[in-house]
Coordinates of C-alpha atoms in Angstrom, one line a residue:
M1 CA -5.5 16.9 9.6
V2 CA -1.7 17.7 11.6
C3 CA 1.1 18.8 9.3
P4 CA 3.6 16.1 8.9
Y5 CA 6.6 18.3 9.2
N6 CA 6.1 21.4 10.9
N7 CA 5.5 21.9 14.7
K8 CA 3.4 24.4 16.7
S9 CA 5.8 24.0 19.8
E10 CA 8.5 21.9 21.6
T11 CA 8.9 21.2 24.9
Q12 CA 12.3 19.7 26.6
I13 CA 12.3 18.1 30.1
Q14 CA 15.2 17.4 31.8
A15 CA 16.0 15.6 35.0
W16 CA 19.1 15.2 36.8
K17 CA 20.1 12.2 39.2
Q18 CA 23.4 11.9 41.6
E19 CA 24.5 9.0 43.1
F20 CA 26.9 9.6 46.0
D21 CA 29.6 7.4 47.3
E22 CA 28.5 6.1 51.2
E23 CA 31.9 5.6 51.9
N24 CA 33.4 9.4 51.3
E25 CA 32.3 11.7 54.1
S26 CA 32.4 14.5 52.2
Q27 CA 29.7 13.6 49.9
T28 CA 31.4 13.7 46.6
P29 CA 29.4 12.6 43.8
K30 CA 30.0 9.3 42.3
S31 CA 28.0 9.5 39.2
G32 CA 25.5 11.5 37.7
R33 CA 23.1 10.9 35.1
T34 CA 20.9 13.5 33.2
V35 CA 17.9 12.4 31.4
T36 CA 15.9 14.4 28.5
Q37 CA 12.6 13.8 27.1
T38 CA 11.5 16.1 24.1
V39 CA 7.7 16.6 23.2
W40 CA 6.4 17.9 19.9
E41 CA 3.1 19.2 19.3
P42 CA 2.1 19.2 15.5
M43 CA 0.3 22.1 14.0
E44 CA -2.8 21.9 12.0
C45 CA -2.6 21.6 8.2
Q46 CA -2.4 25.3 7.1
R47 CA -3.7 23.9 3.6
E48 CA -3.9 26.6 1.0
N49 CA -1.3 28.7 2.8
C50 CA 1.4 25.6 2.2
G51 CA 3.3 24.9 -0.6
A52 CA 3.3 21.3 -0.2
F53 CA -0.9 21.5 -0.4
F54 CA -2.5 21.1 -3.6
D55 CA -4.9 19.0 -5.5
G56 CA -6.9 18.8 -2.0
R57 CA -4.0 17.0 0.0
C58 CA -0.6 17.3 1.2
H59 CA 2.3 16.6 -1.2
Y60 CA 4.7 16.9 1.2
K61 CA 6.4 13.0 0.9
D62 CA 5.7 13.0 -3.0

């Protein structure tokens, strides 16, 4: 069982893309865009070590 609210790790991946104005010889950027993707890896349930776990199950959303 995985924990519904606690993550073991978080990874952010960013990519940058620029578009240049072809008419301008100085290669001045016309526009740019950043895309960020976040990936969360859930941790395993800590069971008895967690305050939301009792009566044999997780009560986090109760």
